[in-house]
Amino acid sequence: METRDVKAYPKFTKAMKATHTILIPNMAVLHFRLIKAALEKAGYRVEILGNCGSQVAQLGLKYVHNDTCYPALLVIGQFLDALNSGKYDLDHTALLISQTGGGCRASNYIHLLRKALVKAGYPQIPVASLNFSGLEKDSGFQLSLPLLCQVVACIFYGDLLMALQNQTRPYEDKKGDTEALTEHWIRTISGWIMQNKGYSAHEMKHAFKRIVAQYAAIPVTRVPKVKVGIVGEIYVKYSPLGNNGLEEFLASEDCEVNLPGLMGFVQYCIFNMGQTIRLYGGAHAEILGSEALLSWLDSIEKELCAAMKAGGYHAPARFKELEKLPKGIIGLGAKMGEGWLLTAEMIELVQSGYENIVCAQPFGCLPNHIVGKGMINKIRALYPTANITPIDYDPSATRVNQENRIKLMLAVAKERLNDRAKAKEPLLRLTAEDLGGGMPMLNHTAAGL
Ligand code: SF4
């Protein structure tokens, strides 16, 4: 096969903003739909990819070395599958891939993708980088300050909608109510972004309350259900393509799912900028910068959590609180992959009643096997009720095997739930009517959850 010098890769130029459609791999479904609006507002033409199927992984395997971590393999396979589809004008198509800027391989996927494009016969396709670390400075795709603020808002809104949906949908009286409301808010927030509003800290704080109040008004019957947290490497944790529709599978098993928010990962990346200087030396200004940024994000996160609590929902721990949880278990210097954050998320889930946890681990991901699977025994020793199962995701793992392993974990969870329910007979059911027809409050203690 003819190969070309991959160093001479085509750049995404400023002019391409008007001429090219940028394809984006899907990850956190709700968040990415909102981010699409922010990119369109900034003048980019974008499409979030939804193609899936076994050919995606097969293409990844064909054009990327087979010891590459599974998320990279899938993302690259999904891009190639889209380009092969004949749906796109190949002279006016570009790709967008994220670079974390950390020490892990995620910063280098972009080079693997460029190499794969040349090998697959698409050397003309430019690849742009989405990063917060100043990488690829010569690219025509840059995050301006307004765009950056809008992306931050989209992540906060995405986290809120995801959490509210997950805590409401399993209990709704009329199937479809929650999803319809989520669709409404995705459209509304996208509309705000297009009108250049709704993304300042002040506007978000007001919006959080309105959103929570509408979810809390959905008629529900709160009965005890198995509560399952999902943690893991960022891509397989969120992406239905990466985790074989894990969230939907758990919903079909009648579970309430808790997926810790994407903003936690963003804050973790910012925290690491300061932590690197603290550990290895460097410009003190970077520590101050990261602390200032974290404190601004915390002021918004505080309002988000307060709005959730006021609506009777379980609010996740703020990043500031997460930072304290791994003390004595893993150091804050463990910052490859999802690092100490993954361990902290497992502890937080167990502490807040989501003691059943799926830890999604991709093939080839050494860091997350250490901070995920490697920490499970330690967490179990500290929290004996922790019911954690690590699940490996790779091109050869079958969905049936993964689901069977999760079912074993759920069997233990269901048994415990039944034991607790028996101990608390008669079962208490809370409905909007029980609460005087007003806003149905989610009271986990009263509902025996
Ligand atoms: S965290 Fe794991 S999956 Fe992600 S780039 Fe690093 S090794 Fe790969």
Tab-separated table of C-alpha atoms and ligand atoms in Angstrom:
chain	number	residue	atom	x	y	z
A	1	MET	CA	0.000	0.000	0.000
A	2	GLU	CA	1.213	3.468	-0.855
A	3	THR	CA	2.111	5.502	2.195
A	4	ARG	CA	2.688	9.229	2.457
A	5	ASP	CA	4.673	11.306	4.857
A	6	VAL	CA	2.269	11.666	7.757
A	7	LYS	CA	4.159	14.751	8.949
A	8	ALA	CA	2.795	16.557	5.883
A	9	TYR	CA	-0.773	16.049	7.058
A	10	PRO	CA	-3.389	18.544	5.869
A	11	LYS	CA	-4.133	21.271	8.381
A	12	PHE	CA	-7.622	22.422	9.305
A	13	THR	CA	-7.459	26.045	8.167
A	14	LYS	CA	-9.620	28.992	9.199
A	15	ALA	CA	-11.163	29.061	5.704
A	16	MET	CA	-12.390	25.470	6.177
A	17	LYS	CA	-14.787	26.697	8.839
A	18	ALA	CA	-17.065	27.814	6.019
A	19	THR	CA	-16.462	24.944	3.606
A	20	HIS	CA	-16.027	21.763	5.652
A	21	THR	CA	-18.355	19.605	7.750
A	22	ILE	CA	-16.595	18.482	10.913
A	23	LEU	CA	-17.388	14.940	12.062
A	24	ILE	CA	-17.282	14.332	15.816
A	25	PRO	CA	-17.306	10.896	17.487
A	26	ASN	CA	-20.117	10.505	19.975
A	27	MET	CA	-19.294	10.078	23.650
A	28	ALA	CA	-21.558	11.634	26.299
A	29	VAL	CA	-24.737	11.728	24.226
A	30	LEU	CA	-26.639	14.600	25.916
A	31	HIS	CA	-23.572	16.774	26.446
A	32	PHE	CA	-22.379	16.404	22.862
A	33	ARG	CA	-25.753	17.461	21.452
A	34	LEU	CA	-25.441	20.695	23.412
A	35	ILE	CA	-21.785	21.200	22.456
A	36	LYS	CA	-22.831	20.816	18.813
A	37	ALA	CA	-24.985	23.923	19.221
A	38	ALA	CA	-22.046	25.836	20.719
A	39	LEU	CA	-19.810	24.878	17.782
A	40	GLU	CA	-22.512	25.844	15.285
A	41	LYS	CA	-22.951	29.179	17.022
A	42	ALA	CA	-19.207	29.713	16.569
A	43	GLY	CA	-19.677	29.159	12.828
A	44	TYR	CA	-18.565	25.531	12.460
A	45	ARG	CA	-20.612	22.966	10.530
A	46	VAL	CA	-20.633	19.826	12.629
A	47	GLU	CA	-22.148	16.367	12.716
A	48	ILE	CA	-22.064	14.017	15.696
A	49	LEU	CA	-21.485	10.488	14.444
A	50	GLY	CA	-23.999	7.810	15.316
A	51	ASN	CA	-22.692	4.960	13.156
A	52	CYS	CA	-22.033	1.751	15.059
A	53	GLY	CA	-21.839	-1.992	14.420
A	54	SER	CA	-19.059	-4.573	14.414
A	55	GLN	CA	-17.428	-3.056	11.305
A	56	VAL	CA	-16.396	-0.014	13.392
A	57	ALA	CA	-14.096	-2.056	15.644
A	58	GLN	CA	-12.939	-4.143	12.670
A	59	LEU	CA	-11.862	-1.013	10.779
A	60	GLY	CA	-10.079	0.213	13.897
A	61	LEU	CA	-8.252	-3.092	14.155
A	62	LYS	CA	-7.333	-2.967	10.478
A	63	TYR	CA	-5.805	0.514	10.509
A	64	VAL	CA	-4.471	0.900	14.064
A	65	HIS	CA	-1.946	-1.304	15.825
A	66	ASN	CA	-3.835	-3.923	17.822
A	67	ASP	CA	-2.240	-3.005	21.147
A	68	THR	CA	-3.790	0.463	20.944
A	69	CYS	CA	-6.285	1.189	23.665
A	70	TYR	CA	-9.878	0.321	22.792
A	71	PRO	CA	-11.312	3.899	22.840
A	72	ALA	CA	-8.774	5.017	20.209
A	73	LEU	CA	-9.486	1.955	18.139
A	74	LEU	CA	-13.241	2.595	18.203
A	75	VAL	CA	-13.032	6.338	17.547
A	76	ILE	CA	-10.717	5.835	14.579
A	77	GLY	CA	-12.852	2.941	13.312
A	78	GLN	CA	-15.983	5.079	13.591
A	79	PHE	CA	-14.380	7.885	11.569
A	80	LEU	CA	-13.222	5.493	8.840
A	81	ASP	CA	-16.611	3.788	8.722
A	82	ALA	CA	-18.273	7.198	8.263
A	83	LEU	CA	-15.859	8.172	5.484
A	84	ASN	CA	-16.431	4.802	3.778
A	85	SER	CA	-20.203	5.307	3.901
A	86	GLY	CA	-20.277	7.552	0.824
A	87	LYS	CA	-22.407	10.029	2.760
A	88	TYR	CA	-19.794	12.771	2.869
A	89	ASP	CA	-18.072	14.980	0.308
A	90	LEU	CA	-14.523	13.875	1.049
A	91	ASP	CA	-13.026	17.145	-0.158
A	92	HIS	CA	-15.129	19.095	2.310
A	93	THR	CA	-15.036	16.890	5.373
A	94	ALA	CA	-12.836	17.266	8.458
A	95	LEU	CA	-12.583	15.294	11.694
A	96	LEU	CA	-12.414	16.509	15.288
A	97	ILE	CA	-10.686	14.509	17.995
A	98	SER	CA	-9.942	15.410	21.602
A	99	GLN	CA	-6.485	15.614	23.162
A	100	THR	CA	-6.377	15.538	26.959
A	101	GLY	CA	-2.897	17.045	27.203
A	102	GLY	CA	-2.030	14.657	30.054
A	103	GLY	CA	0.674	12.022	30.079
A	104	CYS	CA	-1.586	9.321	28.705
A	105	ARG	CA	-2.008	8.099	25.167
A	106	ALA	CA	-5.182	10.128	24.638
A	107	SER	CA	-2.964	13.084	23.718
A	108	ASN	CA	-1.550	11.063	20.841
A	109	TYR	CA	-4.645	9.536	19.260
A	110	ILE	CA	-4.592	12.385	16.752
A	111	HIS	CA	-1.338	11.110	15.244
A	112	LEU	CA	-2.681	7.553	15.061
A	113	LEU	CA	-5.769	8.881	13.299
A	114	ARG	CA	-3.749	10.844	10.739
A	115	LYS	CA	-1.642	7.780	10.011
A	116	ALA	CA	-4.764	5.614	9.668
A	117	LEU	CA	-6.342	8.126	7.256
A	118	VAL	CA	-3.311	7.969	4.982
A	119	LYS	CA	-3.316	4.160	5.079
A	120	ALA	CA	-7.063	3.977	4.403
A	121	GLY	CA	-6.763	6.238	1.357
A	122	TYR	CA	-8.053	9.503	2.851
A	123	PRO	CA	-4.862	11.601	3.064
A	124	GLN	CA	-6.743	14.800	2.183
A	125	ILE	CA	-8.977	14.761	5.294
A	126	PRO	CA	-7.838	17.354	7.853
A	127	VAL	CA	-8.037	16.531	11.549
A	128	ALA	CA	-8.639	19.252	14.135
A	129	SER	CA	-7.918	18.907	17.831
A	130	LEU	CA	-10.242	19.753	20.722
A	131	ASN	CA	-8.037	20.461	23.693
A	132	PHE	CA	-7.715	22.840	26.618
A	133	SER	CA	-3.925	22.607	26.764
A	134	GLY	CA	-2.781	24.823	23.905
A	135	LEU	CA	-1.880	21.855	21.667
A	136	GLU	CA	-2.027	22.188	17.841
A	137	LYS	CA	-1.619	25.970	17.984
A	138	ASP	CA	-1.383	26.252	14.192
A	139	SER	CA	-4.848	24.764	13.666
A	140	GLY	CA	-7.708	26.870	12.263
A	141	PHE	CA	-9.930	25.274	14.915
A	142	GLN	CA	-9.431	27.208	18.132
A	143	LEU	CA	-11.549	27.545	21.266
A	144	SER	CA	-12.251	31.263	21.627
A	145	LEU	CA	-13.210	32.518	25.090
A	146	PRO	CA	-16.966	32.761	24.327
A	147	LEU	CA	-16.916	29.271	22.793
A	148	LEU	CA	-15.019	27.925	25.781
A	149	CYS	CA	-17.568	29.448	28.187
A	150	GLN	CA	-20.411	27.949	26.158
A	151	VAL	CA	-18.768	24.505	26.138
A	152	VAL	CA	-18.367	24.723	29.935
A	153	ALA	CA	-22.073	25.618	30.252
A	154	CYS	CA	-23.033	22.718	27.958
A	155	ILE	CA	-21.094	20.326	30.184
A	156	PHE	CA	-22.831	21.617	33.320
A	157	TYR	CA	-26.253	21.442	31.659
A	158	GLY	CA	-25.464	17.986	30.241
A	159	ASP	CA	-24.463	16.727	33.699
A	160	LEU	CA	-27.639	18.122	35.222
A	161	LEU	CA	-29.974	16.678	32.557
A	162	MET	CA	-28.226	13.297	32.724
A	163	ALA	CA	-28.498	13.104	36.522
A	164	LEU	CA	-32.131	14.258	36.623
A	165	GLN	CA	-33.118	11.885	33.836
A	166	ASN	CA	-31.408	8.953	35.532
A	167	GLN	CA	-33.058	9.664	38.883
A	168	THR	CA	-36.540	10.251	37.446
A	169	ARG	CA	-37.029	7.887	34.493
A	170	PRO	CA	-37.007	4.585	36.436
A	171	TYR	CA	-39.887	5.825	38.620
A	172	GLU	CA	-42.071	7.754	36.147
A	173	ASP	CA	-45.782	6.884	36.132
A	174	LYS	CA	-46.139	7.534	32.414
A	175	LYS	CA	-43.420	6.000	30.283
A	176	GLY	CA	-41.681	8.583	28.133
A	177	ASP	CA	-42.383	11.652	30.306
A	178	THR	CA	-38.773	12.049	31.407
A	179	GLU	CA	-37.260	11.567	27.970
A	180	ALA	CA	-39.708	14.060	26.481
A	181	LEU	CA	-38.662	16.630	29.077
A	182	THR	CA	-34.985	15.975	28.389
A	183	GLU	CA	-35.632	16.519	24.661
A	184	HIS	CA	-37.413	19.769	25.521
A	185	TRP	CA	-34.455	21.017	27.543
A	186	ILE	CA	-31.869	19.964	24.959
A	187	ARG	CA	-33.780	22.018	22.384
A	188	THR	CA	-34.259	24.950	24.772
A	189	ILE	CA	-30.629	25.126	25.901
A	190	SER	CA	-29.377	24.714	22.310
A	191	GLY	CA	-31.678	27.605	21.363
A	192	TRP	CA	-30.242	29.762	24.162
A	193	ILE	CA	-26.712	29.031	23.004
A	194	MET	CA	-27.598	29.959	19.415
A	195	GLN	CA	-29.005	33.253	20.752
A	196	ASN	CA	-25.832	33.852	22.738
A	197	LYS	CA	-27.498	33.552	26.120
A	198	GLY	CA	-27.932	31.091	28.972
A	199	TYR	CA	-24.254	30.404	29.514
A	200	SER	CA	-23.116	33.008	32.038
A	201	ALA	CA	-22.742	31.790	35.625
A	202	HIS	CA	-25.651	34.005	36.644
A	203	GLU	CA	-27.988	32.680	33.910
A	204	MET	CA	-27.019	29.091	34.606
A	205	LYS	CA	-27.833	29.402	38.285
A	206	HIS	CA	-31.390	30.499	37.453
A	207	ALA	CA	-31.766	27.888	34.739
A	208	PHE	CA	-30.683	25.054	37.070
A	209	LYS	CA	-33.602	25.779	39.399
A	210	ARG	CA	-36.138	25.896	36.533
A	211	ILE	CA	-34.870	22.650	35.057
A	212	VAL	CA	-34.883	20.776	38.378
A	213	ALA	CA	-38.401	22.012	39.206
A	214	GLN	CA	-39.744	20.632	35.909
A	215	TYR	CA	-38.209	17.188	36.420
A	216	ALA	CA	-39.443	17.144	40.009
A	217	ALA	CA	-42.981	17.814	38.732
A	218	ILE	CA	-43.059	14.591	36.673
A	219	PRO	CA	-45.491	12.181	38.378
A	220	VAL	CA	-43.493	9.288	39.821
A	221	THR	CA	-43.926	6.356	42.147
A	222	ARG	CA	-40.822	5.880	44.180
A	223	VAL	CA	-40.283	2.209	44.952
A	224	PRO	CA	-36.953	0.711	45.983
A	225	LYS	CA	-34.841	-0.226	42.959
A	226	VAL	CA	-31.305	-1.466	42.577
A	227	LYS	CA	-29.031	1.555	42.244
A	228	VAL	CA	-25.983	1.155	40.064
A	229	GLY	CA	-23.099	3.562	39.556
A	230	ILE	CA	-20.967	3.523	36.420
A	231	VAL	CA	-17.331	4.562	36.567
A	232	GLY	CA	-14.384	3.903	34.313
A	233	GLU	CA	-12.299	5.264	31.498
A	234	ILE	CA	-14.041	8.345	30.211
A	235	TYR	CA	-14.946	7.060	26.733
A	236	VAL	CA	-16.229	3.601	27.664
A	237	LYS	CA	-17.978	5.045	30.694
A	238	TYR	CA	-20.207	7.310	28.585
A	239	SER	CA	-20.209	6.078	25.006
A	240	PRO	CA	-22.947	3.549	24.148
A	241	LEU	CA	-20.687	2.402	21.308
A	242	GLY	CA	-17.804	1.847	23.743
A	243	ASN	CA	-19.803	0.122	26.491
A	244	ASN	CA	-22.303	-1.785	24.355
A	245	GLY	CA	-25.270	0.286	25.539
A	246	LEU	CA	-24.519	-0.251	29.246
A	247	GLU	CA	-26.911	2.441	30.492
A	248	GLU	CA	-29.814	1.023	28.479
A	249	PHE	CA	-28.989	-2.496	29.603
A	250	LEU	CA	-29.104	-1.451	33.263
A	251	ALA	CA	-32.385	0.385	32.641
A	252	SER	CA	-33.806	-2.799	31.083
A	253	GLU	CA	-32.821	-4.594	34.310
A	254	ASP	CA	-34.978	-2.091	36.225
A	255	CYS	CA	-32.045	-0.281	37.847
A	256	GLU	CA	-31.505	3.368	38.675
A	257	VAL	CA	-28.210	4.418	37.113
A	258	ASN	CA	-25.793	7.033	38.383
A	259	LEU	CA	-23.126	8.243	35.948
A	260	PRO	CA	-20.811	10.761	37.623
A	261	GLY	CA	-20.682	13.987	35.624
A	262	LEU	CA	-18.301	14.995	32.865
A	263	MET	CA	-17.453	18.257	34.651
A	264	GLY	CA	-15.634	16.232	37.329
A	265	PHE	CA	-13.222	15.013	34.652
A	266	VAL	CA	-12.739	18.563	33.320
A	267	GLN	CA	-11.975	19.793	36.841
A	268	TYR	CA	-9.621	16.862	37.376
A	269	CYS	CA	-7.669	17.831	34.212
A	270	ILE	CA	-7.429	21.457	35.422
A	271	PHE	CA	-6.403	20.289	38.907
A	272	ASN	CA	-3.645	18.176	37.356
A	273	MET	CA	-2.098	21.245	35.703
A	274	GLY	CA	-1.443	22.686	39.168
A	275	GLN	CA	-0.611	19.316	40.682
A	276	THR	CA	2.163	18.702	38.159
A	277	ILE	CA	3.835	21.950	39.237
A	278	ARG	CA	3.319	21.138	42.925
A	279	LEU	CA	4.975	17.751	42.492
A	280	TYR	CA	7.691	18.445	39.962
A	281	GLY	CA	8.218	22.223	40.105
A	282	GLY	CA	7.593	24.914	37.522
A	283	ALA	CA	5.839	28.255	37.233
A	284	HIS	CA	3.785	28.993	40.347
A	285	ALA	CA	1.455	31.049	38.146
A	286	GLU	CA	0.098	27.784	36.713
A	287	ILE	CA	-0.985	26.676	40.183
A	288	LEU	CA	-2.706	30.020	40.747
A	289	GLY	CA	-4.358	29.820	37.317
A	290	SER	CA	-5.675	26.307	37.870
A	291	GLU	CA	-6.923	27.206	41.359
A	292	ALA	CA	-8.730	30.309	40.057
A	293	LEU	CA	-10.384	28.276	37.318
A	294	LEU	CA	-11.402	25.543	39.760
A	295	SER	CA	-12.842	28.062	42.157
A	296	TRP	CA	-14.958	29.643	39.347
A	297	LEU	CA	-16.238	26.200	38.318
A	298	ASP	CA	-16.927	25.329	41.948
A	299	SER	CA	-19.120	28.413	42.353
A	300	ILE	CA	-21.337	27.130	39.512
A	301	GLU	CA	-21.200	23.515	40.683
A	302	LYS	CA	-22.312	24.621	44.142
A	303	GLU	CA	-25.465	26.157	42.642
A	304	LEU	CA	-26.133	23.068	40.544
A	305	CYS	CA	-25.898	20.802	43.597
A	306	ALA	CA	-28.051	23.164	45.681
A	307	ALA	CA	-30.744	23.185	42.969
A	308	MET	CA	-30.748	19.375	42.855
A	309	LYS	CA	-30.992	19.051	46.625
A	310	ALA	CA	-33.781	21.644	46.803
A	311	GLY	CA	-35.741	19.578	44.257
A	312	GLY	CA	-35.346	16.450	46.400
A	313	TYR	CA	-32.718	14.851	44.164
A	314	HIS	CA	-29.427	13.274	45.108
A	315	ALA	CA	-26.698	15.786	44.294
A	316	PRO	CA	-23.247	14.463	43.459
A	317	ALA	CA	-20.294	15.474	45.620
A	318	ARG	CA	-18.536	18.587	44.393
A	319	PHE	CA	-15.026	18.222	43.003
A	320	LYS	CA	-13.643	19.861	46.165
A	321	GLU	CA	-15.183	17.046	48.194
A	322	LEU	CA	-14.072	14.343	45.766
A	323	GLU	CA	-10.474	15.509	46.174
A	324	LYS	CA	-10.550	14.491	49.857
A	325	LEU	CA	-12.043	11.013	49.386
A	326	PRO	CA	-9.034	8.979	48.193
A	327	LYS	CA	-6.888	10.046	51.182
A	328	GLY	CA	-5.117	6.978	52.559
A	329	ILE	CA	-6.140	4.916	49.514
A	330	ILE	CA	-4.421	6.509	46.517
A	331	GLY	CA	-2.345	9.681	46.161
A	332	LEU	CA	-3.419	12.732	44.143
A	333	GLY	CA	-0.259	12.255	42.102
A	334	ALA	CA	-1.878	9.236	40.394
A	335	LYS	CA	-3.035	11.276	37.413
A	336	MET	CA	-2.625	9.102	34.340
A	337	GLY	CA	-5.889	8.225	32.672
A	338	GLU	CA	-8.779	8.963	35.050
A	339	GLY	CA	-6.300	8.618	37.950
A	340	TRP	CA	-7.407	9.151	41.535
A	341	LEU	CA	-10.708	10.619	40.308
A	342	LEU	CA	-11.950	7.161	39.333
A	343	THR	CA	-11.196	5.817	42.813
A	344	ALA	CA	-12.837	8.897	44.377
A	345	GLU	CA	-15.965	8.419	42.257
A	346	MET	CA	-16.307	4.797	43.416
A	347	ILE	CA	-16.008	5.865	47.063
A	348	GLU	CA	-18.515	8.668	46.584
A	349	LEU	CA	-20.998	6.331	44.924
A	350	VAL	CA	-20.728	3.775	47.724
A	351	GLN	CA	-21.094	6.483	50.369
A	352	SER	CA	-24.227	7.850	48.719
A	353	GLY	CA	-26.064	4.565	48.395
A	354	TYR	CA	-24.971	3.533	44.888
A	355	GLU	CA	-22.973	0.665	46.317
A	356	ASN	CA	-23.385	-1.485	43.195
A	357	ILE	CA	-20.834	-0.313	40.657
A	358	VAL	CA	-19.779	-1.262	37.149
A	359	CYS	CA	-16.176	-0.234	36.550
A	360	ALA	CA	-15.777	-0.033	32.761
A	361	GLN	CA	-12.211	-0.844	31.727
A	362	PRO	CA	-11.057	-0.715	28.122
A	363	PHE	CA	-8.500	-3.053	26.630
A	364	GLY	CA	-5.001	-1.606	26.661
A	365	CYS	CA	-5.716	0.879	29.430
A	366	LEU	CA	-3.112	0.245	32.101
A	367	PRO	CA	-3.780	3.444	34.124
A	368	ASN	CA	-7.462	2.726	34.616
A	369	HIS	CA	-6.836	-0.895	35.508
A	370	ILE	CA	-4.651	0.403	38.361
A	371	VAL	CA	-6.939	3.164	39.653
A	372	GLY	CA	-10.124	1.169	38.920
A	373	LYS	CA	-9.793	-2.594	39.220
A	374	GLY	CA	-6.643	-2.201	41.325
A	375	MET	CA	-8.485	-0.227	44.026
A	376	ILE	CA	-11.559	-2.440	44.341
A	377	ASN	CA	-10.250	-4.684	47.137
A	378	LYS	CA	-9.110	-1.680	49.122
A	379	ILE	CA	-12.541	-0.049	48.768
A	380	ARG	CA	-14.313	-3.287	49.693
A	381	ALA	CA	-12.148	-3.550	52.813
A	382	LEU	CA	-13.240	-0.059	53.857
A	383	TYR	CA	-16.855	-0.363	52.700
A	384	PRO	CA	-17.952	-4.016	53.023
A	385	THR	CA	-21.256	-3.359	51.217
A	386	ALA	CA	-19.447	-2.203	48.054
A	387	ASN	CA	-20.536	-4.518	45.235
A	388	ILE	CA	-18.155	-3.563	42.429
A	389	THR	CA	-17.592	-5.474	39.221
A	390	PRO	CA	-14.898	-4.539	36.712
A	391	ILE	CA	-15.947	-5.163	33.115
A	392	ASP	CA	-13.421	-5.315	30.279
A	393	TYR	CA	-14.325	-3.797	26.932
A	394	ASP	CA	-12.333	-4.875	23.916
A	395	PRO	CA	-12.996	-5.898	20.301
A	396	SER	CA	-13.150	-9.604	21.134
A	397	ALA	CA	-15.274	-9.349	24.307
A	398	THR	CA	-18.870	-10.297	23.585
A	399	ARG	CA	-21.799	-8.270	24.815
A	400	VAL	CA	-23.384	-11.454	26.226
A	401	ASN	CA	-20.341	-12.154	28.409
A	402	GLN	CA	-20.258	-8.586	29.659
A	403	GLU	CA	-23.964	-8.600	30.454
A	404	ASN	CA	-23.745	-11.968	32.189
A	405	ARG	CA	-21.014	-10.656	34.474
A	406	ILE	CA	-23.118	-7.592	35.271
A	407	LYS	CA	-26.128	-9.839	35.955
A	408	LEU	CA	-24.089	-11.687	38.595
A	409	MET	CA	-23.411	-8.373	40.313
A	410	LEU	CA	-27.101	-7.445	40.013
A	411	ALA	CA	-28.157	-10.773	41.534
A	412	VAL	CA	-26.266	-9.885	44.713
A	413	ALA	CA	-27.692	-6.342	44.595
A	414	LYS	CA	-31.290	-7.590	44.194
A	415	GLU	CA	-30.909	-10.047	47.043
A	416	ARG	CA	-29.688	-7.281	49.346
A	417	LEU	CA	-32.498	-4.988	48.222
A	418	ASN	CA	-35.082	-7.676	49.012
A	419	ASP	CA	-33.531	-8.308	52.419
A	420	ARG	CA	-33.689	-4.616	53.210
A	421	ALA	CA	-37.248	-4.328	51.933
A	422	LYS	CA	-38.318	-7.273	54.159
A	423	ALA	CA	-36.648	-5.645	57.124
A	424	LYS	CA	-38.641	-2.461	56.476
A	425	GLU	CA	-42.086	-3.974	55.716
A	426	PRO	CA	-44.607	-2.625	54.965
A	427	LEU	CA	-43.108	-1.130	51.788
A	428	LEU	CA	-43.564	2.623	51.686
A	429	ARG	CA	-44.516	4.071	48.321
A	430	LEU	CA	-44.328	7.796	47.740
A	431	THR	CA	-46.384	9.451	45.043
A	432	ALA	CA	-47.106	13.048	44.176
A	433	GLU	CA	-50.538	12.568	45.784
A	434	ASP	CA	-49.027	11.319	49.029
A	435	LEU	CA	-47.119	14.559	49.064
A	436	GLY	CA	-50.211	16.686	48.741
A	437	GLY	CA	-50.210	16.888	44.949
A	438	GLY	CA	-47.351	19.366	45.041
A	439	MET	CA	-43.895	18.906	43.654
A	440	PRO	CA	-43.072	15.232	44.362
A	441	MET	CA	-39.944	15.282	46.470
A	442	LEU	CA	-37.489	12.477	46.169
A	443	ASN	CA	-36.808	11.381	49.695
A	444	HIS	CA	-34.383	8.497	49.599
A	445	THR	CA	-34.587	7.772	53.300
A	446	ALA	CA	-38.362	7.758	53.441
A	447	ALA	CA	-38.590	5.671	50.292
A	448	GLY	CA	-36.304	3.107	51.824
A	449	LEU	CA	-33.787	3.519	49.004
B	1	SF4	S1	-6.651	6.404	29.810
B	1	SF4	FE1	-6.499	4.341	29.016
B	1	SF4	S2	-7.831	4.319	27.271
B	1	SF4	FE2	-7.408	6.462	27.738
B	1	SF4	S3	-5.604	6.965	26.526
B	1	SF4	FE3	-4.860	6.290	28.483
B	1	SF4	S4	-4.434	4.108	28.186
B	1	SF4	FE4	-5.775	4.754	26.543
